[in-house]
Amino acid sequence: MKSWIAATLLALGTVPVPAAAQTVPVPSVPPAPPERPACREVGDLPFLAIDAGSAARLGAIGLDRAAIFAQMRETSIPETMGCWAMPVGNFDSQLVSVGMAQWNFGTGSLQPLLKAWKQAQRGGFRRARKALMPVHGKTIFSHACLAVPVKPRCREKILAAHGPDGKLDPVLWGEFNALFESDAMLQVQLDTYLVLLEAVRQDLLRVFPDGPITLRKVRWAVDTKVQQGGFPLDEDLARLRRKLAAMPEADRWDRLGAIFAWYGALSRSIDQDGVQRDWAWNLDRWGCLLDGRRIDPEQYEMLHLTFLRSRTAIGNSGRWQALTFERRAKIILGVGSVSGKADGECLR
């Protein structure tokens, strides 16, 4: 590994002595992605409709129909490995997370989708519910579970449908999978995602008031919105940009190297999850880009903005901060591995 990473990690006290242990092992090939069960994959389907007004507004930032579904697919990769459903249980204290953007009960993001699907069924709701969720449907669509936050009796029933390993039992897993892979719920997921994209459009105009809205920025903003719900405050953006403007040119690359080292130190610590297969490969390739000065001004600023937001990821007391940075750094640089899926390369 290039000396700037090893030296910075050593300075941070994260690399043990003796000298033979002062380097981080660098995989020469990307990590193998995990196997996943067969699923209905995220992608464009003829019956899925996009409102004409929404299409026009999103088209103004370069998102036509093909780009919208490409963005949905990209969002789903780290969330559900590209599936429309992929339900998971309470491993992250969100009770149940499901859908291509992993909407969940814990944050209250899942309940609106359930309500929208129920409303779309009109008079056929009970019949559709029984067909897709014959065992747990009454519970999932009860007032207790549709409330935000969910009521204690809902939480108790759902937790009772978890196995000893903390995962959803096969019945509830199968019913959530059936519901979220159904045609009507695919439309609900698309509609919900379109609302998110339109909100992102407004956010981009605030976060980047002076620059063009590039596709890289759109992709970055969508991932930030999905995972963290929002962006830094104006005063934080202004403070960071003042510091970047005043920074001596001689400090430019060391400052960015320190952010990468922060990511590496977090990834090696005991309470960071989701990055174990990826971080060493990422550090090596990003270090290669840094050493070759192959990071343009837009990328440079966006990496600092990502650092600003990632260090405020507070879920499970910061358990996902390294993953949060990793996801967005891959988008910014076009090189990176997330959830075992590596893209791009840096040739020395």
XYZ file of C-alpha atoms in Angstrom:
348
model
C 0.000 0.000 0.000
C 1.195 3.522 -0.721
C 3.086 5.130 2.118
C 0.572 7.952 2.789
C -2.062 5.461 4.033
C 0.302 3.411 6.161
C 1.968 6.519 7.566
C -1.315 8.200 8.420
C -2.760 5.093 10.027
C 0.431 4.698 12.027
C 0.251 8.326 13.149
C -3.327 7.757 14.270
C -2.164 4.829 16.349
C -4.322 2.361 14.458
C -1.533 0.159 13.123
C 0.243 -2.032 15.705
C 3.961 -2.619 15.938
C 6.250 -4.361 15.023
C 7.013 -3.032 11.551
C 5.877 -6.265 9.897
C 2.359 -5.440 11.056
C 2.391 -1.792 9.980
C 0.758 -2.365 6.631
C -2.804 -3.184 5.750
C -3.341 -6.234 3.523
C -4.483 -5.150 0.077
C -6.592 -7.552 -1.964
C -5.455 -7.680 -5.573
C -8.959 -8.553 -6.772
C -12.337 -7.140 -5.679
C -14.161 -8.976 -2.885
C -16.679 -11.569 -3.975
C -20.280 -10.307 -3.592
C -22.553 -12.380 -1.353
C -25.001 -14.831 -2.824
C -28.610 -13.748 -2.733
C -31.879 -15.631 -3.132
C -33.771 -15.422 -6.411
C -35.884 -12.274 -6.500
C -37.788 -9.879 -8.707
C -35.089 -7.419 -9.736
C -35.403 -3.663 -9.831
C -35.831 -2.392 -13.360
C -38.201 -0.766 -15.824
C -41.467 -2.556 -16.570
C -44.109 -1.440 -19.105
C -46.955 -1.134 -16.590
C -45.037 1.224 -14.267
C -46.242 4.792 -14.780
C -44.436 8.092 -14.180
C -46.518 11.261 -13.833
C -45.904 13.637 -16.729
C -45.250 16.630 -14.464
C -42.757 14.702 -12.384
C -41.058 13.436 -15.544
C -40.662 16.999 -16.819
C -39.215 18.318 -13.563
C -36.762 15.445 -13.215
C -35.831 15.703 -16.868
C -34.547 19.204 -16.101
C -31.750 17.650 -14.005
C -30.980 14.942 -16.534
C -33.233 12.165 -15.239
C -35.314 10.739 -18.079
C -37.213 7.464 -17.640
C -34.165 5.308 -18.313
C -32.046 7.346 -15.903
C -34.724 7.151 -13.192
C -34.783 3.360 -13.299
C -30.997 3.230 -13.511
C -30.872 5.358 -10.358
C -33.400 3.091 -8.649
C -31.276 0.106 -9.562
C -28.170 1.792 -8.184
C -29.941 2.634 -4.928
C -31.136 -0.948 -4.554
C -27.696 -2.570 -4.902
C -26.364 -1.732 -1.421
C -29.849 -1.887 0.087
C -31.318 -5.107 -1.355
C -28.687 -6.453 -3.773
C -30.889 -5.251 -6.639
C -34.204 -6.737 -5.479
C -37.586 -5.043 -5.166
C -38.255 -6.612 -1.750
C -35.511 -8.345 0.302
C -37.115 -7.920 3.759
C -34.875 -8.007 6.822
C -35.599 -8.031 10.520
C -34.589 -6.023 13.556
C -30.783 -6.350 13.190
C -30.426 -2.541 13.021
C -33.250 -1.725 15.476
C -35.653 -0.744 12.662
C -38.038 -3.672 13.363
C -38.554 -4.524 9.673
C -36.888 -3.007 6.599
C -38.162 -3.893 3.129
C -38.261 -2.584 -0.424
C -35.655 -1.355 -2.872
C -34.778 1.582 -0.596
C -35.233 -0.445 2.626
C -38.138 1.536 3.974
C -38.655 0.582 7.615
C -40.925 0.818 10.630
C -38.235 2.352 12.838
C -37.931 5.636 10.952
C -41.578 5.662 9.922
C -40.710 5.411 6.224
C -42.477 2.072 5.662
C -45.921 2.965 6.959
C -46.732 5.415 4.098
C -46.021 2.695 1.517
C -48.329 0.253 3.290
C -51.051 2.899 3.442
C -50.591 3.784 -0.232
C -50.837 0.111 -1.264
C -53.973 -0.335 0.846
C -55.572 2.719 -0.745
C -54.661 1.506 -4.245
C -56.586 -1.738 -3.646
C -59.838 0.140 -3.044
C -62.616 -2.376 -2.430
C -60.305 -5.315 -3.049
C -57.986 -4.613 -0.118
C -58.993 -7.512 2.135
C -58.875 -10.014 -0.704
C -55.443 -8.802 -1.850
C -54.134 -8.752 1.716
C -55.272 -12.338 2.324
C -53.707 -13.481 -0.942
C -50.296 -11.952 -0.220
C -50.139 -11.954 3.597
C -52.578 -14.611 4.842
C -50.921 -15.073 8.246
C -49.513 -11.681 9.228
C -51.535 -9.313 7.049
C -53.986 -8.255 9.765
C -51.093 -7.330 12.023
C -49.037 -5.487 9.417
C -52.026 -3.415 8.244
C -53.414 -2.823 11.741
C -53.707 0.683 13.150
C -50.967 -0.226 15.619
C -48.486 -1.017 12.837
C -49.501 1.841 10.548
C -48.951 4.351 13.348
C -45.737 6.377 13.500
C -44.092 5.273 15.684
C -45.608 1.810 15.758
C -47.579 0.919 18.875
C -46.116 -1.491 21.445
C -48.575 -4.271 20.545
C -47.430 -4.107 16.912
C -43.776 -4.234 17.923
C -44.413 -7.226 20.181
C -46.185 -9.202 17.462
C -43.512 -8.514 14.852
C -40.663 -9.336 17.215
C -42.454 -12.598 18.047
C -42.161 -13.456 14.337
C -38.364 -13.282 14.522
C -36.252 -16.396 14.933
C -33.655 -16.984 17.654
C -31.039 -15.551 15.278
C -32.859 -12.219 15.156
C -34.016 -12.706 11.567
C -37.580 -12.708 10.270
C -39.155 -16.136 10.386
C -39.745 -17.722 6.963
C -43.485 -17.018 6.980
C -43.286 -13.281 7.655
C -40.264 -12.992 5.342
C -42.196 -14.698 2.556
C -45.277 -12.537 3.038
C -43.329 -9.269 2.982
C -41.502 -10.531 -0.079
C -44.780 -11.373 -1.835
C -46.254 -7.977 -0.997
C -43.258 -5.931 -2.139
C -42.783 -7.914 -5.335
C -46.441 -7.481 -6.330
C -47.194 -5.235 -9.321
C -49.208 -2.752 -7.274
C -46.453 -2.358 -4.675
C -43.847 -1.872 -7.401
C -45.876 1.151 -8.532
C -46.063 2.409 -4.941
C -42.297 2.037 -4.591
C -41.753 3.935 -7.836
C -44.141 6.718 -6.778
C -42.387 7.022 -3.421
C -38.986 7.113 -5.075
C -40.133 9.824 -7.485
C -41.150 11.990 -4.530
C -37.677 11.446 -3.103
C -36.049 12.404 -6.425
C -38.070 15.604 -6.596
C -37.026 16.483 -3.054
C -33.425 15.789 -4.053
C -33.794 18.255 -6.897
C -34.602 21.036 -4.407
C -31.806 19.934 -2.091
C -29.271 20.063 -4.916
C -30.171 23.670 -5.695
C -29.468 24.556 -2.058
C -26.290 22.530 -1.558
C -24.759 23.498 -4.928
C -26.180 26.990 -5.637
C -23.272 28.101 -7.822
C -22.428 25.018 -9.842
C -23.984 22.865 -12.533
C -26.118 19.925 -11.380
C -24.146 17.004 -12.780
C -25.305 13.386 -12.836
C -22.585 12.631 -10.272
C -24.179 15.147 -7.896
C -27.636 13.697 -8.495
C -26.463 10.175 -7.700
C -24.604 11.396 -4.619
C -27.616 13.339 -3.386
C -29.998 10.420 -3.863
C -27.793 8.116 -1.817
C -27.459 10.752 0.919
C -31.230 11.253 1.005
C -31.981 7.529 1.088
C -29.500 6.670 3.805
C -29.489 9.780 5.987
C -32.623 11.681 5.045
C -31.001 15.037 4.379
C -27.961 17.234 3.902
C -25.726 19.492 6.002
C -27.138 22.798 7.205
C -26.283 25.974 5.304
C -23.998 27.195 8.118
C -22.026 23.924 8.041
C -21.695 24.078 4.260
C -20.501 27.672 4.462
C -17.953 26.861 7.197
C -16.504 23.957 5.237
C -16.266 25.964 2.034
C -14.531 28.826 3.840
C -11.947 26.377 5.162
C -11.448 24.810 1.742
C -11.017 28.237 0.133
C -8.433 29.295 2.739
C -6.488 26.019 2.697
C -2.927 26.301 1.362
C -2.413 24.382 -1.851
C 0.437 22.469 -0.196
C -2.053 20.970 2.280
C -4.600 19.914 -0.319
C -3.775 16.240 -0.716
C -2.757 15.561 2.880
C -6.137 16.856 4.038
C -7.952 14.448 1.750
C -5.608 11.643 2.772
C -6.612 12.276 6.385
C -10.277 11.710 5.471
C -9.438 8.409 3.789
C -7.413 7.438 6.848
C -10.414 8.294 9.053
C -12.494 5.896 6.974
C -9.807 3.228 7.254
C -9.485 3.622 11.015
C -13.263 3.420 11.473
C -13.475 0.358 9.235
C -10.892 -1.489 11.320
C -12.578 -0.649 14.640
C -14.773 -3.121 16.498
C -18.191 -1.522 16.007
C -18.424 -0.739 12.291
C -20.440 -3.059 10.083
C -21.046 -3.528 6.379
C -17.501 -2.666 5.238
C -15.381 -5.656 6.201
C -15.142 -7.100 2.681
C -14.532 -3.757 1.025
C -12.458 -1.290 3.012
C -8.914 -2.520 2.276
C -9.595 -2.664 -1.464
C -11.142 0.812 -1.315
C -8.249 2.321 0.615
C -5.748 0.983 -1.864
C -7.590 2.188 -4.981
C -8.527 5.563 -3.520
C -4.931 5.983 -2.389
C -3.851 5.287 -5.946
C -6.172 8.023 -7.230
C -4.888 10.439 -4.607
C -1.219 9.671 -5.258
C -1.781 10.189 -8.973
C -3.719 13.433 -8.337
C -6.595 11.949 -10.324
C -9.336 13.622 -8.278
C -10.914 16.674 -9.892
C -12.163 19.799 -8.028
C -15.808 18.666 -8.018
C -14.848 15.282 -6.611
C -12.558 16.913 -4.063
C -15.292 19.156 -2.645
C -17.881 16.362 -2.680
C -15.588 14.049 -0.710
C -15.317 16.719 1.977
C -19.098 17.195 1.964
C -19.445 13.437 2.343
C -17.066 13.464 5.299
C -19.108 16.274 6.842
C -22.343 14.300 6.600
C -21.014 10.773 7.198
C -19.601 11.599 10.606
C -23.120 12.551 11.731
C -24.604 9.140 10.855
C -25.961 8.298 14.315
C -27.902 5.063 13.723
C -26.911 2.437 16.299
C -24.570 5.039 17.840
C -22.569 5.524 14.644
C -22.317 1.876 13.629
C -22.707 2.685 9.918
C -20.479 5.761 9.524
C -17.782 3.993 7.511
C -20.383 2.388 5.243
C -22.058 5.751 4.765
C -18.794 7.306 3.591
C -17.898 4.278 1.476
C -21.151 4.352 -0.474
C -20.838 7.987 -1.457
C -17.109 7.940 -2.095
C -17.680 5.188 -4.652
C -20.276 7.335 -6.407
C -18.004 10.388 -6.386
C -14.829 8.662 -7.562
C -16.355 6.029 -9.839
C -14.041 3.563 -8.111
C -15.008 1.563 -5.062
C -16.475 -1.551 -3.513
C -19.745 -1.597 -1.553
C -21.429 -4.741 -0.270
C -18.875 -6.808 -2.164
C -19.667 -5.157 -5.514
C -16.590 -3.416 -6.884
C -16.581 -1.026 -9.831
C -13.779 0.896 -11.465
C -10.048 0.518 -11.008
C -6.928 2.629 -10.551
C -3.948 1.507 -12.578
C -0.555 2.466 -11.187
